[in-house]
Short mmCIF file of C-alpha atoms and ligand atoms in Angstrom, two decimals:
data_model
loop_
_atom_site.label_atom_id
_atom_site.label_comp_id
_atom_site.label_asym_id
_atom_site.label_seq_id
_atom_site.Cartn_x
_atom_site.Cartn_y
_atom_site.Cartn_z
CA MET G 1 -74.64 -117.79 171.69
CA GLN G 2 -74.67 -114.06 171.94
CA ARG G 3 -72.24 -111.89 173.81
CA ASN G 4 -74.05 -109.89 176.47
CA THR G 5 -73.61 -106.18 175.85
CA LEU G 6 -73.54 -103.46 178.48
CA SER G 7 -76.65 -101.37 178.66
CA ALA G 8 -76.69 -97.90 180.13
CA GLU G 9 -79.11 -98.78 182.91
CA ARG G 10 -79.42 -102.10 184.65
CA ARG G 11 -81.52 -103.18 187.60
CA ILE G 12 -79.50 -105.93 189.17
CA LEU G 13 -80.56 -108.26 191.94
CA ILE G 14 -77.55 -109.46 193.93
CA THR G 15 -78.45 -112.28 196.33
CA GLY G 16 -76.32 -112.91 199.41
CA GLY G 17 -74.91 -109.40 199.19
CA ALA G 18 -74.48 -109.10 202.97
CA GLY G 19 -72.07 -112.05 203.07
CA PHE G 20 -68.34 -112.23 202.51
CA ILE G 21 -68.02 -112.25 198.70
CA GLY G 22 -71.44 -110.70 198.11
CA SER G 23 -70.56 -107.56 200.07
CA HIS G 24 -67.47 -107.02 197.92
CA VAL G 25 -69.55 -107.52 194.76
CA VAL G 26 -72.27 -105.12 195.97
CA ARG G 27 -69.67 -102.47 196.90
CA ARG G 28 -67.94 -102.79 193.51
CA PHE G 29 -71.17 -102.53 191.50
CA VAL G 30 -72.67 -99.68 193.57
CA LYS G 31 -69.46 -97.63 193.30
CA ASN G 32 -68.40 -98.44 189.74
CA TYR G 33 -71.83 -98.34 188.09
CA PRO G 34 -73.80 -95.36 189.43
CA GLN G 35 -76.17 -95.71 186.44
CA TYR G 36 -77.27 -99.16 187.71
CA ARG G 37 -79.74 -99.85 190.50
CA ILE G 38 -78.38 -102.54 192.82
CA ILE G 39 -80.87 -104.51 194.91
CA ASN G 40 -79.22 -106.64 197.57
CA LEU G 41 -81.51 -109.46 198.73
CA ASP G 42 -80.26 -111.32 201.78
CA ALA G 43 -81.87 -113.31 204.58
CA LEU G 44 -79.19 -112.17 207.07
CA THR G 45 -78.29 -115.58 208.39
CA TYR G 46 -75.40 -115.84 210.85
CA ALA G 47 -73.12 -115.21 207.82
CA GLY G 48 -74.88 -112.08 206.56
CA ASN G 49 -74.00 -108.77 208.13
CA LEU G 50 -75.09 -105.31 207.03
CA GLU G 51 -72.06 -103.84 208.80
CA ASN G 52 -70.12 -105.17 205.80
CA LEU G 53 -71.86 -102.53 203.66
CA ARG G 54 -71.87 -99.44 205.88
CA ASP G 55 -69.93 -97.42 203.30
CA VAL G 56 -72.53 -97.89 200.54
CA GLU G 57 -75.81 -98.26 202.43
CA LYS G 58 -76.87 -94.67 201.74
CA ALA G 59 -75.84 -94.66 198.07
CA PRO G 60 -78.76 -93.49 195.85
CA ASN G 61 -78.44 -96.52 193.57
CA TYR G 62 -78.55 -99.11 196.40
CA THR G 63 -81.49 -100.90 198.05
CA PHE G 64 -81.44 -103.65 200.66
CA VAL G 65 -84.26 -106.18 200.97
CA LYS G 66 -84.32 -108.72 203.77
CA ALA G 67 -85.80 -111.89 202.29
CA ASP G 68 -85.16 -115.58 201.91
CA ILE G 69 -84.46 -116.86 198.39
CA CYS G 70 -86.79 -119.79 199.16
CA ASP G 71 -89.69 -117.34 199.57
CA ALA G 72 -91.08 -117.19 196.01
CA VAL G 73 -93.62 -114.49 196.84
CA ALA G 74 -91.05 -112.14 198.37
CA VAL G 75 -88.59 -112.71 195.52
CA ALA G 76 -91.32 -112.16 192.88
CA MET G 77 -92.27 -108.87 194.56
CA VAL G 78 -88.68 -107.70 194.27
CA PHE G 79 -88.60 -108.61 190.57
CA THR G 80 -91.81 -106.71 189.93
CA GLU G 81 -91.14 -103.68 192.12
CA HIS G 82 -87.63 -103.14 190.79
CA ALA G 83 -88.06 -104.46 187.21
CA ILE G 84 -85.03 -106.67 187.66
CA ASP G 85 -83.17 -107.43 184.43
CA GLY G 86 -80.04 -109.08 185.81
CA VAL G 87 -79.34 -111.49 188.66
CA ILE G 88 -76.00 -112.21 190.31
CA HIS G 89 -76.77 -115.12 192.61
CA LEU G 90 -74.43 -115.63 195.54
CA ALA G 91 -76.77 -116.45 198.44
CA ALA G 92 -75.90 -119.85 199.83
CA GLU G 93 -74.98 -121.87 202.85
CA SER G 94 -71.24 -121.86 202.27
CA HIS G 95 -69.38 -123.74 205.01
CA VAL G 96 -68.39 -127.38 204.35
CA ASP G 97 -68.22 -128.31 208.07
CA ARG G 98 -71.77 -127.05 208.64
CA SER G 99 -72.94 -129.08 205.63
CA ILE G 100 -71.60 -132.21 207.30
CA SER G 101 -73.56 -131.57 210.50
CA ASP G 102 -76.73 -130.17 208.83
CA PRO G 103 -77.00 -131.18 205.14
CA MET G 104 -80.70 -130.30 204.86
CA ALA G 105 -80.04 -126.58 205.36
CA PHE G 106 -77.79 -126.78 202.29
CA VAL G 107 -80.39 -128.58 200.20
CA THR G 108 -82.95 -125.96 201.22
CA THR G 109 -80.99 -122.80 200.46
CA ASN G 110 -78.58 -123.94 197.76
CA VAL G 111 -80.91 -126.18 195.75
CA ILE G 112 -84.50 -125.16 196.53
CA GLY G 113 -83.52 -121.49 196.92
CA THR G 114 -81.75 -121.45 193.56
CA VAL G 115 -84.64 -123.19 191.78
CA THR G 116 -87.08 -120.75 193.40
CA LEU G 117 -85.04 -117.87 192.04
CA LEU G 118 -84.88 -119.48 188.58
CA ASN G 119 -88.66 -119.93 188.53
CA VAL G 120 -89.27 -116.32 189.50
CA ALA G 121 -86.79 -115.05 186.89
CA ARG G 122 -88.33 -117.23 184.20
CA GLU G 123 -91.84 -116.00 184.99
CA ALA G 124 -90.79 -112.34 185.28
CA TRP G 125 -88.86 -112.45 182.01
CA LYS G 126 -91.22 -114.69 180.01
CA ASP G 127 -92.30 -112.01 177.51
CA ARG G 128 -88.76 -110.97 176.84
CA LEU G 129 -87.64 -114.59 176.48
CA SER G 130 -90.44 -115.42 174.05
CA GLY G 131 -89.73 -112.31 171.97
CA HIS G 132 -93.19 -110.84 172.68
CA SER G 133 -91.89 -107.80 174.45
CA PRO G 134 -90.82 -104.66 172.62
CA LEU G 135 -87.82 -104.79 174.96
CA SER G 136 -86.80 -108.30 173.95
CA SER G 137 -84.54 -107.60 171.02
CA GLY G 138 -81.41 -105.62 170.44
CA GLU G 139 -79.18 -103.98 172.94
CA GLY G 140 -80.17 -102.30 176.14
CA ARG G 141 -83.10 -102.90 178.45
CA GLY G 142 -84.30 -106.02 176.66
CA GLU G 143 -81.31 -108.05 177.81
CA VAL G 144 -81.73 -110.28 180.80
CA ARG G 145 -79.15 -112.49 182.42
CA PHE G 146 -79.00 -114.96 185.33
CA TYR G 147 -75.48 -115.25 186.68
CA HIS G 148 -74.91 -118.16 189.06
CA VAL G 149 -71.82 -117.90 191.26
CA SER G 150 -70.50 -121.34 192.11
CA THR G 151 -67.47 -123.15 193.46
CA ASP G 152 -64.60 -125.31 192.24
CA GLU G 153 -65.63 -127.92 194.84
CA VAL G 154 -68.20 -129.30 192.37
CA TYR G 155 -65.27 -130.88 190.49
CA GLY G 156 -64.33 -133.01 193.49
CA SER G 157 -60.83 -133.70 194.81
CA LEU G 158 -57.55 -133.75 192.85
CA HIS G 159 -55.11 -136.55 193.65
CA ASP G 160 -52.48 -135.77 191.00
CA ASP G 161 -50.96 -132.53 189.73
CA SER G 162 -53.76 -131.74 187.23
CA LEU G 163 -55.99 -128.65 187.33
CA PHE G 164 -59.77 -128.20 187.19
CA LEU G 165 -60.92 -127.19 183.69
CA GLU G 166 -64.42 -126.04 182.71
CA SER G 167 -64.77 -129.48 181.07
CA THR G 168 -63.77 -131.44 184.19
CA PRO G 169 -66.66 -133.80 185.06
CA TYR G 170 -68.58 -132.97 188.22
CA ASP G 171 -67.69 -135.20 191.19
CA PRO G 172 -68.87 -133.43 194.37
CA GLN G 173 -67.77 -135.08 197.61
CA SER G 174 -69.37 -133.11 200.47
CA PRO G 175 -73.02 -132.22 201.14
CA TYR G 176 -72.04 -128.59 200.42
CA SER G 177 -70.46 -129.33 197.05
CA ALA G 178 -73.28 -131.75 196.14
CA SER G 179 -75.81 -128.97 196.80
CA LYS G 180 -73.81 -126.46 194.73
CA ALA G 181 -73.42 -129.01 191.92
CA ALA G 182 -77.19 -129.59 191.94
CA SER G 183 -77.80 -125.84 191.72
CA ASP G 184 -75.34 -125.52 188.80
CA HIS G 185 -77.17 -128.32 186.98
CA PHE G 186 -80.54 -126.61 187.53
CA VAL G 187 -79.23 -123.32 186.13
CA ARG G 188 -77.97 -125.07 182.98
CA ALA G 189 -81.20 -127.08 182.72
CA TYR G 190 -83.25 -123.84 182.77
CA GLY G 191 -80.99 -122.46 180.06
CA ASN G 192 -81.49 -125.51 177.91
CA THR G 193 -85.19 -126.07 178.58
CA TYR G 194 -86.60 -122.56 178.96
CA LYS G 195 -83.88 -120.60 177.10
CA LEU G 196 -83.09 -118.60 180.23
CA PRO G 197 -79.89 -116.64 179.44
CA PHE G 198 -77.31 -117.65 182.03
CA VAL G 199 -73.62 -117.74 182.89
CA VAL G 200 -71.92 -119.80 185.61
CA SER G 201 -68.54 -119.32 187.26
CA ASN G 202 -66.70 -121.75 189.50
CA CYS G 203 -64.14 -120.15 191.78
CA SER G 204 -61.45 -121.41 194.14
CA ASN G 205 -61.02 -120.43 197.82
CA ASN G 206 -61.37 -116.71 198.51
CA TYR G 207 -59.67 -114.75 201.27
CA GLY G 208 -59.85 -111.13 202.38
CA SER G 209 -61.78 -108.74 204.61
CA HIS G 210 -65.28 -109.47 206.02
CA HIS G 211 -64.77 -113.26 205.89
CA PHE G 212 -66.76 -115.02 208.61
CA PRO G 213 -64.24 -116.39 211.15
CA GLU G 214 -65.33 -120.00 210.83
CA LYS G 215 -63.29 -120.34 207.59
CA LEU G 216 -59.58 -121.22 207.75
CA ILE G 217 -57.84 -117.85 207.30
CA PRO G 218 -60.02 -115.55 209.47
CA LEU G 219 -60.42 -118.32 212.08
CA MET G 220 -56.65 -118.66 212.41
CA ILE G 221 -56.12 -114.87 212.57
CA ASN G 222 -58.81 -114.52 215.24
CA ASN G 223 -57.48 -117.44 217.29
CA ILE G 224 -53.87 -116.23 217.08
CA ARG G 225 -54.83 -112.81 218.38
CA ASN G 226 -56.82 -114.41 221.21
CA ASN G 227 -54.07 -116.97 222.00
CA LYS G 228 -56.45 -119.83 221.26
CA PRO G 229 -55.52 -123.21 219.71
CA LEU G 230 -55.18 -123.29 215.89
CA PRO G 231 -57.08 -126.43 214.80
CA VAL G 232 -55.39 -127.99 211.75
CA TYR G 233 -57.45 -130.84 210.32
CA GLY G 234 -55.62 -134.16 209.82
CA LYS G 235 -51.97 -133.65 208.90
CA GLY G 236 -52.56 -130.24 207.33
CA GLU G 237 -51.53 -131.55 203.92
CA ASN G 238 -54.70 -130.61 202.05
CA VAL G 239 -54.14 -128.02 199.35
CA ARG G 240 -56.31 -125.02 198.49
CA ASP G 241 -55.88 -122.44 195.69
CA TRP G 242 -56.37 -118.97 197.24
CA LEU G 243 -57.73 -115.88 195.50
CA TRP G 244 -58.13 -112.37 196.96
CA VAL G 245 -61.86 -111.67 197.28
CA GLU G 246 -61.67 -108.33 195.45
CA ASP G 247 -60.12 -110.14 192.49
CA HIS G 248 -63.08 -112.53 192.57
CA ALA G 249 -65.39 -109.50 192.56
CA SER G 250 -63.58 -108.10 189.50
CA ALA G 251 -63.89 -111.50 187.80
CA ILE G 252 -67.64 -111.53 188.56
CA ASP G 253 -67.88 -108.05 187.01
CA ALA G 254 -66.11 -109.33 183.87
CA VAL G 255 -68.27 -112.45 183.59
CA PHE G 256 -71.52 -110.53 184.18
CA HIS G 257 -70.70 -107.92 181.53
CA LYS G 258 -68.63 -109.82 178.98
CA GLY G 259 -69.31 -113.52 179.52
CA VAL G 260 -71.04 -115.46 176.78
CA ASN G 261 -74.52 -116.80 177.54
CA GLY G 262 -74.48 -120.51 178.35
CA GLU G 263 -70.78 -120.54 179.18
CA THR G 264 -68.89 -121.47 182.34
CA TYR G 265 -65.78 -119.65 183.59
CA ASN G 266 -63.33 -121.06 186.12
CA ILE G 267 -61.81 -118.41 188.39
CA GLY G 268 -58.66 -118.94 190.46
CA GLY G 269 -55.44 -117.39 191.63
CA HIS G 270 -52.78 -119.93 190.52
CA ASN G 271 -51.89 -119.90 194.18
CA GLU G 272 -51.79 -123.32 195.83
CA TRP G 273 -50.94 -123.71 199.49
CA LYS G 274 -50.84 -126.70 201.83
CA ASN G 275 -52.94 -125.78 204.86
CA ILE G 276 -50.08 -126.29 207.33
CA ASP G 277 -47.72 -124.06 205.32
CA LEU G 278 -50.37 -121.36 205.14
CA VAL G 279 -51.02 -121.54 208.89
CA HIS G 280 -47.27 -121.21 209.57
CA LEU G 281 -47.10 -118.19 207.23
CA LEU G 282 -50.02 -116.57 209.09
CA CYS G 283 -48.29 -117.26 212.41
CA ARG G 284 -45.11 -115.54 211.18
CA ILE G 285 -47.04 -112.48 209.91
CA MET G 286 -49.03 -112.26 213.15
CA ASP G 287 -45.86 -112.56 215.29
CA GLN G 288 -44.48 -109.51 213.47
CA LYS G 289 -47.72 -107.52 213.62
CA LEU G 290 -48.35 -108.26 217.30
CA GLY G 291 -44.72 -107.79 218.32
CA ARG G 292 -44.43 -111.38 219.49
CA ALA G 293 -41.21 -113.41 219.48
CA GLU G 294 -40.73 -115.40 216.29
CA GLY G 295 -42.33 -118.84 216.65
CA GLU G 296 -44.67 -117.74 219.47
CA SER G 297 -47.95 -118.03 217.53
CA ALA G 298 -46.97 -121.33 215.89
CA LYS G 299 -46.96 -122.92 219.36
CA LEU G 300 -50.76 -122.65 219.19
CA ILE G 301 -50.99 -125.09 216.23
CA THR G 302 -53.02 -128.14 217.26
CA TYR G 303 -53.63 -131.11 214.97
CA VAL G 304 -57.24 -132.25 215.28
CA THR G 305 -59.44 -134.98 213.82
CA ASP G 306 -59.73 -134.65 210.06
CA ARG G 307 -62.85 -133.31 208.34
CA ALA G 308 -65.04 -136.24 207.19
CA GLY G 309 -64.45 -136.92 203.48
CA HIS G 310 -61.89 -134.10 203.35
CA ASP G 311 -61.06 -133.18 199.71
CA LEU G 312 -57.29 -133.40 199.23
CA ARG G 313 -56.55 -130.70 196.69
CA TYR G 314 -58.31 -128.03 194.61
CA ALA G 315 -56.54 -126.12 191.85
CA ILE G 316 -58.04 -124.06 189.05
CA ASP G 317 -56.98 -123.57 185.45
CA ALA G 318 -58.19 -119.99 184.92
CA SER G 319 -56.84 -119.62 181.37
CA LYS G 320 -60.31 -119.36 179.76
CA ILE G 321 -61.40 -116.24 181.69
CA GLU G 322 -57.92 -114.76 181.30
CA ARG G 323 -57.91 -115.35 177.54
CA ASP G 324 -61.57 -114.64 176.67
CA LEU G 325 -62.45 -111.88 179.15
CA GLY G 326 -59.03 -110.35 179.82
CA TRP G 327 -59.28 -110.92 183.58
CA LYS G 328 -56.35 -111.71 185.85
CA PRO G 329 -55.64 -111.39 189.59
CA SER G 330 -54.42 -107.89 190.46
CA ILE G 331 -52.25 -108.60 193.49
CA THR G 332 -49.90 -111.28 194.80
CA PHE G 333 -50.75 -113.52 197.75
CA GLU G 334 -48.07 -111.84 199.88
CA VAL G 335 -49.69 -108.41 199.39
CA GLY G 336 -53.25 -109.75 199.76
CA LEU G 337 -52.52 -111.72 202.92
CA GLU G 338 -50.81 -108.77 204.61
CA ARG G 339 -53.74 -106.49 203.67
CA THR G 340 -56.09 -109.12 205.06
CA VAL G 341 -54.28 -109.49 208.38
CA ASP G 342 -54.11 -105.68 208.68
CA TRP G 343 -57.86 -105.43 208.08
CA TYR G 344 -58.73 -107.93 210.83
CA LEU G 345 -56.33 -106.30 213.30
CA ALA G 346 -57.90 -102.91 212.54
CA ASN G 347 -61.40 -104.37 212.86
CA THR G 348 -61.24 -106.48 216.00
CA GLU G 349 -64.64 -105.08 217.01
CA TRP G 350 -66.12 -106.64 213.85
CA LEU G 351 -64.51 -109.96 214.74
CA ASP G 352 -65.77 -109.83 218.32
CA HIS G 353 -69.21 -108.74 217.16
CA VAL G 354 -69.81 -111.43 214.55
CA THR G 355 -68.63 -114.16 216.90
CA SER G 356 -70.80 -113.00 219.80
CA GLY G 357 -74.33 -114.00 220.71
CA ALA G 358 -75.11 -110.29 220.91
CA TYR G 359 -74.64 -110.04 217.14
CA LEU G 360 -77.24 -112.71 216.46
CA ARG G 361 -79.70 -111.19 218.92
CA TYR G 362 -79.19 -107.68 217.45
CA TYR G 363 -80.10 -108.83 213.97
CA GLU G 364 -83.03 -110.91 215.14
CA VAL G 365 -84.52 -107.84 216.83
CA GLN G 366 -83.48 -105.31 214.19
CA TYR G 367 -84.83 -107.15 211.18
CA ALA G 368 -87.60 -109.32 212.61
CA ARG G 369 -90.74 -109.05 210.50
P1 LIG V 1 -71.20 -116.36 203.02
O1 LIG V 1 -71.63 -117.53 203.84
O2 LIG V 1 -70.18 -115.43 203.58
O3 LIG V 1 -72.47 -115.47 202.64
C1 LIG V 1 -73.68 -116.04 202.23
C2 LIG V 1 -74.74 -114.95 202.24
O4 LIG V 1 -75.97 -115.53 201.78
C3 LIG V 1 -75.01 -114.37 203.64
O5 LIG V 1 -75.12 -112.97 203.57
C4 LIG V 1 -76.33 -115.00 204.04
O6 LIG V 1 -77.09 -114.19 204.92
C5 LIG V 1 -76.99 -115.17 202.68
N1 LIG V 1 -78.00 -116.24 202.69
C6 LIG V 1 -77.85 -117.51 203.17
N2 LIG V 1 -79.00 -118.19 203.01
C7 LIG V 1 -79.88 -117.34 202.42
C8 LIG V 1 -81.22 -117.47 201.98
N3 LIG V 1 -81.91 -118.62 202.16
N4 LIG V 1 -81.82 -116.42 201.40
C9 LIG V 1 -81.15 -115.25 201.22
N5 LIG V 1 -79.88 -115.07 201.63
C10 LIG V 1 -79.25 -116.10 202.21
O7 LIG V 1 -70.73 -116.97 201.63
P2 LIG V 1 -69.55 -116.51 200.66
O8 LIG V 1 -68.30 -117.18 201.11
O9 LIG V 1 -69.60 -115.06 200.50
O10 LIG V 1 -70.00 -117.24 199.32
C11 LIG V 1 -70.90 -116.59 198.42
C12 LIG V 1 -71.15 -117.49 197.23
O11 LIG V 1 -69.92 -117.77 196.57
C13 LIG V 1 -71.73 -118.86 197.58
O12 LIG V 1 -72.68 -119.20 196.60
C14 LIG V 1 -70.54 -119.80 197.56
O13 LIG V 1 -70.94 -121.10 197.22
C15 LIG V 1 -69.71 -119.17 196.46
N6 LIG V 1 -68.26 -119.38 196.57
C16 LIG V 1 -67.59 -119.10 197.73
C17 LIG V 1 -66.20 -119.25 197.77
C18 LIG V 1 -65.41 -118.91 199.01
O14 LIG V 1 -64.20 -119.17 199.04
N7 LIG V 1 -66.00 -118.31 200.03
C19 LIG V 1 -65.52 -119.70 196.64
C20 LIG V 1 -66.24 -119.99 195.47
C21 LIG V 1 -67.61 -119.81 195.44
O1 LIG V 2 -63.01 -123.92 197.01
C1 LIG V 2 -64.04 -122.99 197.22
C2 LIG V 2 -64.68 -123.22 198.58
O2 LIG V 2 -63.73 -122.77 199.55
C3 LIG V 2 -66.00 -122.47 198.74
O3 LIG V 2 -66.92 -123.01 197.82
C4 LIG V 2 -66.53 -122.63 200.17
O4 LIG V 2 -67.71 -121.88 200.32
C5 LIG V 2 -65.46 -122.11 201.12
O5 LIG V 2 -65.89 -122.26 202.45
C6 LIG V 2 -64.14 -122.85 200.90
O6 LIG V 2 -64.26 -124.23 201.31
P1 LIG V 2 -63.08 -124.96 202.11
O7 LIG V 2 -63.65 -126.11 202.84
O8 LIG V 2 -61.90 -125.22 201.25
O9 LIG V 2 -62.69 -123.76 203.14
P2 LIG V 2 -62.36 -123.76 204.70
O10 LIG V 2 -61.85 -122.39 205.02
O11 LIG V 2 -63.45 -124.30 205.51
O12 LIG V 2 -61.12 -124.77 204.81
C7 LIG V 2 -59.94 -124.58 204.07
C8 LIG V 2 -59.01 -125.74 204.36
O13 LIG V 2 -58.58 -125.64 205.73
C9 LIG V 2 -59.68 -127.09 204.22
O14 LIG V 2 -58.73 -128.03 203.73
C10 LIG V 2 -60.05 -127.47 205.66
C11 LIG V 2 -58.96 -126.81 206.47
N1 LIG V 2 -59.33 -126.35 207.82
C12 LIG V 2 -60.43 -125.53 207.92
C13 LIG V 2 -60.83 -125.06 209.15
C14 LIG V 2 -62.06 -124.20 209.29
C15 LIG V 2 -58.56 -126.65 208.93
O15 LIG V 2 -57.54 -127.36 208.82
N2 LIG V 2 -58.95 -126.18 210.14
C16 LIG V 2 -60.05 -125.39 210.30
O16 LIG V 2 -60.36 -124.99 211.46
#
């Protein structure tokens, strides 16, 4: 397999770029690669928010397209109009609890949406893939690449002290992880069957700014500031391996530019926390930031019914990406968590906005076709 080389100009489609991780990836690529054209395609579901990209929306190398990845015609138009030669695919339904109450939405976006995107890419790139295009050989504009951003949850749940490796067999346990596993399999199947050049990465839990406050860390921060109960599922003993979102974005940059076609890269922070310990840490930080007495916020902790089929532990062995691509996390959890809390406290309007009905109505009106 060939190492993908950097070309001077790229026309990259980033899907899901208005979401949590996607907005950090879009910002990084728009700012660090002015010679690229970045097309952000996003359906603006409840989780997508163009406010996340205010600082780059007027950049000359940035375009936003509101479209659904399941809409083959709309996606094909974007490929044609912008002569897309690289895809970084992040658009997904991403919340495990929602997948338990509405699995079909996850099948639709994560599986059918991904296969729709693969079909469009295959059709748009068919001359280059068959070698019939003058652009299909050598370095530069002939190179195409489909990068699928996935999750460590496809590997299932750890019940000992081992780590997920790239070779760990898939064993998804929730409707969300089953849908992501299916999409990973389709990407690899298109690589094998149609010779579509692809890379896949599987990352652990991200945290940082612009994270929708239904996920553990922003939900707890938002509830602490509003003096609302902090719902800890089960006994709070489940373990997650947390990575700062901007370090995930830098890993995605490394995989897109330096990853080997057909390969998978695990991404993680070597940073395991039991949920209850993490919630206590957040309570201590918030007590300090809000000038509350020590122990005040922790009184809000409320143990609630466990998540159905709750995976016990995730933990990533990231040695392959560290060794092969020279990537490693840039900051410690202590620094990242404090930055994160500071961001939410400085952006309480964002928190109030994305959790309000007004937000949903605004986007329905603003972007209705
Ligand atoms: P998110 O829910 O914050 O954002 C998802 C984005 O996709 C939103 O902007 C949404 O509007 C868009 N979207 C949803 N359905 C769409 C559709 N049908 N068509 C077009 N756009 C659509 O998600 P996130 O946490 O930023 O995750 C991004 C990707 O990274 C996902 O593929 C997820 O599986 C993966 N991932 C997430 C984490 C994590 O900790 N958050 C970890 C590893 C991998
Ligand atoms: O591992 C990567 C995955 O991490 C991503 O693929 C998913 O898109 C992302 O949402 C995340 O999944 P989790 O289910 O691990 O994240 P969540 O923030 O929902 O929950 C983290 C842990 O906290 C989990 O053990 C459940 C628990 N939890 C969560 C919520 C929302 C609670 O105890 N209480 C809560 O209110």
